[in-house]
Amino acid sequence: EVVLTQSPGTLSLSPGERATLSCRASQSVDNTHLAWYQQKPGQAPRLLIYGASSRATGIPDRFSGSGSGTDFTLSISGLEPEDFAVYYCQHYNNSPLTFGGGTKVEFK
Amino acid sequence: QVQLQESGPGLVKPSETLSLTCSVSGASITDYYWNWIRQPPGKGLEWIGFIHYSGNTMRNPSLASRVTMSVDTSKYQFSLKVHSVMAADTAVYYCARWGSGGGHNVNAFDMWGQGTTVTVS
């Protein structure tokens, strides 16, 4: 099973700042099989990034994904108030599909 | 507009069977893989498994012995059963579409239901 470790657990930032979230895999993951989701309280997760770097439909270009192998990054340039949420990475390299433990982006 | 909607009892007794259904609209149920994902209170996401209309299924090994999935193409629904439930099965259960299919090439969960809370008690 591929274990995804996200860091930091919590990121305290102000609107307008840049957020950099990390996702590290316990073994190499195919780039096409790494995704990022945003989840707000009481809501279902929303797909942001798939294939490590492709934005999903309707996702603003302040969200970007990068990385390969075992290290992946989600960046949010210029945080908007609606971006304060929990972010999860997820792989589909083999079964079982797994999610990282999440990074909470909170108001500083 | 693609919509997924979970339905089922919100309370299940220990040792009994949890049964949920996901109704699909706005997308062909035969073109995609359909998934169940759960989230215990205050915790992260756990993939339960997927089913395809062809009968192809895959389940998380951690739950495989207790999970059954099925699909009813005529009703545009797919279902989940978790047998012999325990308190640790208390969670919000989501149904979700794996976006690779029907001309799309999105290898991720691109559409989600709103989730339904199931309490085992």
mmCIF file of C-alpha atoms in Angstrom:
data_model
loop_
_atom_site.group_PDB
_atom_site.id
_atom_site.type_symbol
_atom_site.label_atom_id
_atom_site.label_comp_id
_atom_site.label_asym_id
_atom_site.label_seq_id
_atom_site.Cartn_x
_atom_site.Cartn_y
_atom_site.Cartn_z
ATOM 1 C CA GLU A 1 0.000 0.000 0.000
ATOM 2 C CA VAL A 2 1.257 3.453 -0.916
ATOM 3 C CA VAL A 3 1.270 5.752 2.116
ATOM 4 C CA LEU A 4 0.920 9.459 1.355
ATOM 5 C CA THR A 5 2.314 11.821 3.987
ATOM 6 C CA GLN A 6 1.191 15.432 3.792
ATOM 7 C CA SER A 7 2.995 18.321 5.424
ATOM 8 C CA PRO A 8 2.592 20.533 7.206
ATOM 9 C CA GLY A 9 -0.464 19.398 9.114
ATOM 10 C CA THR A 10 -1.606 22.991 9.444
ATOM 11 C CA LEU A 11 -0.549 26.066 7.501
ATOM 12 C CA SER A 12 -1.380 29.454 9.013
ATOM 13 C CA LEU A 13 -1.411 32.183 6.378
ATOM 14 C CA SER A 14 -3.052 35.467 5.501
ATOM 15 C CA PRO A 15 -5.089 36.276 2.382
ATOM 16 C CA GLY A 16 -2.821 37.177 -0.495
ATOM 17 C CA GLU A 17 0.034 34.969 0.687
ATOM 18 C CA ARG A 18 1.329 31.924 -1.175
ATOM 19 C CA ALA A 19 0.611 28.421 0.159
ATOM 20 C CA THR A 20 2.889 25.487 -0.540
ATOM 21 C CA LEU A 21 1.589 22.045 0.438
ATOM 22 C CA SER A 22 3.656 18.873 0.270
ATOM 23 C CA CYS A 23 2.650 15.273 -0.401
ATOM 24 C CA ARG A 24 5.290 12.558 -0.105
ATOM 25 C CA ALA A 25 4.657 8.982 -1.220
ATOM 26 C CA SER A 26 6.179 5.881 0.378
ATOM 27 C CA GLN A 27 7.008 4.580 -3.102
ATOM 28 C CA SER A 28 7.210 6.094 -6.550
ATOM 29 C CA VAL A 29 3.847 7.120 -8.011
ATOM 30 C CA ASP A 30 3.028 7.549 -11.695
ATOM 31 C CA ASN A 31 2.505 11.277 -12.314
ATOM 32 C CA THR A 32 -0.758 10.621 -14.115
ATOM 33 C CA HIS A 33 -2.171 9.078 -10.955
ATOM 34 C CA LEU A 34 -1.738 11.840 -8.380
ATOM 35 C CA ALA A 35 -4.608 14.183 -7.537
ATOM 36 C CA TRP A 36 -5.403 16.988 -5.090
ATOM 37 C CA TYR A 37 -8.758 17.820 -3.498
ATOM 38 C CA GLN A 38 -10.108 20.693 -1.438
ATOM 39 C CA GLN A 39 -12.635 20.110 1.325
ATOM 40 C CA LYS A 40 -14.548 22.723 3.277
ATOM 41 C CA PRO A 41 -16.482 21.960 6.493
ATOM 42 C CA GLY A 42 -19.684 20.060 5.843
ATOM 43 C CA GLN A 43 -18.940 19.656 2.144
ATOM 44 C CA ALA A 44 -17.733 16.885 -0.099
ATOM 45 C CA PRO A 45 -14.188 17.108 -1.424
ATOM 46 C CA ARG A 46 -13.731 18.949 -4.725
ATOM 47 C CA LEU A 47 -11.193 17.908 -7.334
ATOM 48 C CA LEU A 48 -8.551 20.570 -7.928
ATOM 49 C CA ILE A 49 -5.657 18.868 -9.715
ATOM 50 C CA TYR A 50 -5.281 15.537 -11.507
ATOM 51 C CA GLY A 51 -2.315 13.988 -13.266
ATOM 52 C CA ALA A 52 -0.139 15.859 -10.752
ATOM 53 C CA SER A 53 -0.422 19.159 -12.650
ATOM 54 C CA SER A 54 -3.654 19.408 -14.647
ATOM 55 C CA ARG A 55 -6.325 21.710 -13.264
ATOM 56 C CA ALA A 56 -9.841 20.325 -13.118
ATOM 57 C CA THR A 57 -12.674 22.125 -14.866
ATOM 58 C CA GLY A 58 -13.440 25.501 -13.327
ATOM 59 C CA ILE A 59 -10.421 25.597 -11.011
ATOM 60 C CA PRO A 60 -8.720 29.032 -10.921
ATOM 61 C CA ASP A 61 -5.178 29.263 -12.203
ATOM 62 C CA ARG A 62 -3.871 30.337 -8.788
ATOM 63 C CA PHE A 63 -3.917 26.603 -8.029
ATOM 64 C CA SER A 64 -1.018 24.641 -9.490
ATOM 65 C CA GLY A 65 0.412 21.179 -8.972
ATOM 66 C CA SER A 66 3.885 19.836 -9.587
ATOM 67 C CA GLY A 67 6.199 17.011 -8.718
ATOM 68 C CA SER A 68 7.148 13.492 -9.697
ATOM 69 C CA GLY A 69 8.228 10.187 -8.233
ATOM 70 C CA THR A 70 7.634 10.442 -4.511
ATOM 71 C CA ASP A 71 7.390 14.215 -3.996
ATOM 72 C CA PHE A 72 4.446 16.319 -5.082
ATOM 73 C CA THR A 73 3.414 19.899 -4.333
ATOM 74 C CA LEU A 74 0.211 21.897 -4.462
ATOM 75 C CA SER A 75 0.736 25.652 -4.641
ATOM 76 C CA ILE A 76 -1.838 28.369 -4.194
ATOM 77 C CA SER A 77 -0.582 31.762 -5.304
ATOM 78 C CA GLY A 78 -2.374 34.620 -3.592
ATOM 79 C CA LEU A 79 -4.773 32.996 -1.127
ATOM 80 C CA GLU A 80 -8.387 34.087 -1.452
ATOM 81 C CA PRO A 81 -10.749 33.903 1.570
ATOM 82 C CA GLU A 82 -12.537 30.912 0.011
ATOM 83 C CA ASP A 83 -9.263 28.941 -0.175
ATOM 84 C CA PHE A 84 -9.045 28.376 3.574
ATOM 85 C CA ALA A 85 -9.894 24.680 3.774
ATOM 86 C CA VAL A 86 -8.378 21.211 4.097
ATOM 87 C CA TYR A 87 -6.430 19.792 1.156
ATOM 88 C CA TYR A 88 -5.865 16.109 0.413
ATOM 89 C CA CYS A 89 -3.591 14.377 -2.048
ATOM 90 C CA GLN A 90 -4.567 10.979 -3.458
ATOM 91 C CA HIS A 91 -2.865 8.383 -5.624
ATOM 92 C CA TYR A 92 -4.006 5.750 -7.994
ATOM 93 C CA ASN A 93 -0.858 3.764 -8.600
ATOM 94 C CA ASN A 94 -2.199 0.466 -7.409
ATOM 95 C CA SER A 95 -4.824 -0.850 -5.046
ATOM 96 C CA PRO A 96 -5.794 0.357 -2.607
ATOM 97 C CA LEU A 97 -6.229 3.960 -3.670
ATOM 98 C CA THR A 98 -5.171 6.038 -0.695
ATOM 99 C CA PHE A 99 -5.405 9.618 0.462
ATOM 100 C CA GLY A 100 -2.943 11.652 2.451
ATOM 101 C CA GLY A 101 -3.887 12.776 5.932
ATOM 102 C CA GLY A 102 -4.613 16.327 4.799
ATOM 103 C CA THR A 103 -3.219 19.815 5.281
ATOM 104 C CA LYS A 104 -5.423 22.458 6.840
ATOM 105 C CA VAL A 105 -4.892 25.981 5.528
ATOM 106 C CA GLU A 106 -6.132 28.356 8.199
ATOM 107 C CA PHE A 107 -6.293 32.091 8.732
ATOM 108 C CA LYS A 108 -3.252 33.439 10.505
ATOM 109 C CA GLN B 1 -25.078 18.558 -15.069
ATOM 110 C CA VAL B 2 -23.793 15.463 -13.325
ATOM 111 C CA GLN B 3 -25.321 14.778 -9.938
ATOM 112 C CA LEU B 4 -24.784 11.974 -7.440
ATOM 113 C CA GLN B 5 -27.041 11.514 -4.423
ATOM 114 C CA GLU B 6 -26.534 9.061 -1.576
ATOM 115 C CA SER B 7 -29.470 7.613 0.322
ATOM 116 C CA GLY B 8 -29.937 5.147 3.148
ATOM 117 C CA PRO B 9 -30.482 4.799 6.888
ATOM 118 C CA GLY B 10 -28.580 7.182 9.113
ATOM 119 C CA LEU B 11 -28.454 4.780 12.046
ATOM 120 C CA VAL B 12 -27.394 1.147 12.007
ATOM 121 C CA LYS B 13 -27.040 -1.233 14.939
ATOM 122 C CA PRO B 14 -23.726 -2.990 15.621
ATOM 123 C CA SER B 15 -23.358 -6.346 13.833
ATOM 124 C CA GLU B 16 -26.047 -5.429 11.289
ATOM 125 C CA THR B 17 -25.659 -4.442 7.628
ATOM 126 C CA LEU B 18 -25.215 -0.880 6.402
ATOM 127 C CA SER B 19 -26.914 -0.353 3.030
ATOM 128 C CA LEU B 20 -26.528 2.751 0.881
ATOM 129 C CA THR B 21 -27.550 3.664 -2.640
ATOM 130 C CA CYS B 22 -26.145 6.319 -4.948
ATOM 131 C CA SER B 23 -28.413 7.725 -7.655
ATOM 132 C CA VAL B 24 -26.699 9.075 -10.759
ATOM 133 C CA SER B 25 -28.046 11.698 -13.143
ATOM 134 C CA GLY B 26 -26.482 13.622 -16.002
ATOM 135 C CA ALA B 27 -23.920 10.941 -16.883
ATOM 136 C CA SER B 28 -23.979 7.508 -18.445
ATOM 137 C CA ILE B 29 -23.711 4.897 -15.689
ATOM 138 C CA THR B 30 -22.100 2.470 -18.131
ATOM 139 C CA ASP B 31 -19.182 4.750 -19.049
ATOM 140 C CA TYR B 32 -17.486 5.138 -15.685
ATOM 141 C CA TYR B 33 -16.229 3.430 -12.559
ATOM 142 C CA TRP B 34 -18.328 4.284 -9.508
ATOM 143 C CA ASN B 35 -16.787 4.535 -6.070
ATOM 144 C CA TRP B 36 -17.552 4.639 -2.390
ATOM 145 C CA ILE B 37 -15.388 6.689 -0.033
ATOM 146 C CA ARG B 38 -15.917 7.339 3.658
ATOM 147 C CA GLN B 39 -14.726 9.847 6.245
ATOM 148 C CA PRO B 40 -14.969 9.149 9.982
ATOM 149 C CA PRO B 41 -15.794 12.172 12.144
ATOM 150 C CA GLY B 42 -12.860 14.573 12.240
ATOM 151 C CA LYS B 43 -10.644 12.267 10.183
ATOM 152 C CA GLY B 44 -9.411 11.806 6.642
ATOM 153 C CA LEU B 45 -10.756 10.012 3.601
ATOM 154 C CA GLU B 46 -10.787 6.241 3.063
ATOM 155 C CA TRP B 47 -11.522 4.634 -0.295
ATOM 156 C CA ILE B 48 -13.884 1.665 0.064
ATOM 157 C CA GLY B 49 -14.039 0.376 -3.498
ATOM 158 C CA PHE B 50 -15.353 0.762 -7.018
ATOM 159 C CA ILE B 51 -17.793 -1.000 -9.309
ATOM 160 C CA HIS B 52 -18.262 -0.944 -13.067
ATOM 161 C CA TYR B 53 -21.529 -1.860 -14.793
ATOM 162 C CA SER B 54 -19.724 -4.873 -16.295
ATOM 163 C CA GLY B 55 -19.434 -6.297 -12.800
ATOM 164 C CA ASN B 56 -15.753 -5.463 -12.424
ATOM 165 C CA THR B 57 -15.143 -4.466 -8.821
ATOM 166 C CA MET B 58 -12.218 -3.657 -6.585
ATOM 167 C CA ARG B 59 -12.357 -3.244 -2.837
ATOM 168 C CA ASN B 60 -9.971 -1.884 -0.255
ATOM 169 C CA PRO B 61 -8.361 -4.972 1.320
ATOM 170 C CA SER B 62 -9.002 -3.487 4.767
ATOM 171 C CA LEU B 63 -12.755 -3.831 4.189
ATOM 172 C CA ALA B 64 -13.033 -6.395 1.397
ATOM 173 C CA SER B 65 -14.375 -9.226 3.560
ATOM 174 C CA ARG B 66 -17.332 -7.105 4.733
ATOM 175 C CA VAL B 67 -18.153 -5.082 1.597
ATOM 176 C CA THR B 68 -20.522 -5.890 -1.253
ATOM 177 C CA MET B 69 -21.201 -3.544 -4.178
ATOM 178 C CA SER B 70 -23.717 -3.734 -6.988
ATOM 179 C CA VAL B 71 -25.030 -1.614 -9.854
ATOM 180 C CA ASP B 72 -28.524 -1.323 -11.339
ATOM 181 C CA THR B 73 -28.193 0.266 -14.768
ATOM 182 C CA SER B 74 -31.959 0.443 -15.295
ATOM 183 C CA LYS B 75 -32.344 2.631 -12.223
ATOM 184 C CA TYR B 76 -29.069 4.512 -12.726
ATOM 185 C CA GLN B 77 -28.043 3.507 -9.226
ATOM 186 C CA PHE B 78 -25.181 1.706 -7.536
ATOM 187 C CA SER B 79 -25.146 0.362 -4.021
ATOM 188 C CA LEU B 80 -22.913 -0.455 -1.073
ATOM 189 C CA LYS B 81 -23.384 -2.952 1.717
ATOM 190 C CA VAL B 82 -21.081 -3.153 4.708
ATOM 191 C CA HIS B 83 -21.776 -6.232 6.771
ATOM 192 C CA SER B 84 -21.232 -6.791 10.496
ATOM 193 C CA VAL B 85 -20.781 -3.106 11.197
ATOM 194 C CA MET B 86 -19.070 -1.759 14.282
ATOM 195 C CA ALA B 87 -18.605 1.674 15.835
ATOM 196 C CA ALA B 88 -15.515 2.258 13.684
ATOM 197 C CA ASP B 89 -17.757 2.222 10.594
ATOM 198 C CA THR B 90 -19.421 5.444 11.754
ATOM 199 C CA ALA B 91 -18.622 7.966 9.036
ATOM 200 C CA VAL B 92 -19.857 10.212 6.278
ATOM 201 C CA TYR B 93 -20.167 8.003 3.212
ATOM 202 C CA TYR B 94 -19.629 9.531 -0.226
ATOM 203 C CA CYS B 95 -20.270 8.131 -3.655
ATOM 204 C CA ALA B 96 -17.971 9.458 -6.358
ATOM 205 C CA ARG B 97 -17.256 9.056 -10.050
ATOM 206 C CA TRP B 98 -13.829 8.093 -11.348
ATOM 207 C CA GLY B 99 -13.522 10.564 -14.201
ATOM 208 C CA SER B 100 -11.760 8.376 -16.734
ATOM 209 C CA GLY B 101 -14.479 7.280 -19.143
ATOM 210 C CA GLY B 102 -17.067 8.547 -21.580
ATOM 211 C CA GLY B 103 -14.466 10.493 -23.530
ATOM 212 C CA HIS B 104 -12.997 12.064 -20.413
ATOM 213 C CA ASN B 105 -9.451 11.365 -19.278
ATOM 214 C CA VAL B 106 -9.505 12.549 -15.689
ATOM 215 C CA ASN B 107 -7.806 9.944 -13.518
ATOM 216 C CA ALA B 108 -9.365 11.146 -10.275
ATOM 217 C CA PHE B 109 -12.657 11.422 -8.432
ATOM 218 C CA ASP B 110 -14.192 14.251 -10.447
ATOM 219 C CA MET B 111 -17.783 14.154 -9.219
ATOM 220 C CA TRP B 112 -18.970 13.560 -5.659
ATOM 221 C CA GLY B 113 -22.258 13.184 -3.880
ATOM 222 C CA GLN B 114 -22.945 15.453 -0.932
ATOM 223 C CA GLY B 115 -22.356 12.592 1.506
ATOM 224 C CA THR B 116 -24.584 10.858 3.999
ATOM 225 C CA THR B 117 -23.822 10.369 7.682
ATOM 226 C CA VAL B 118 -24.103 6.850 9.036
ATOM 227 C CA THR B 119 -23.861 6.218 12.755
ATOM 228 C CA VAL B 120 -23.375 2.736 14.166
ATOM 229 C CA SER B 121 -24.941 2.581 17.587
#
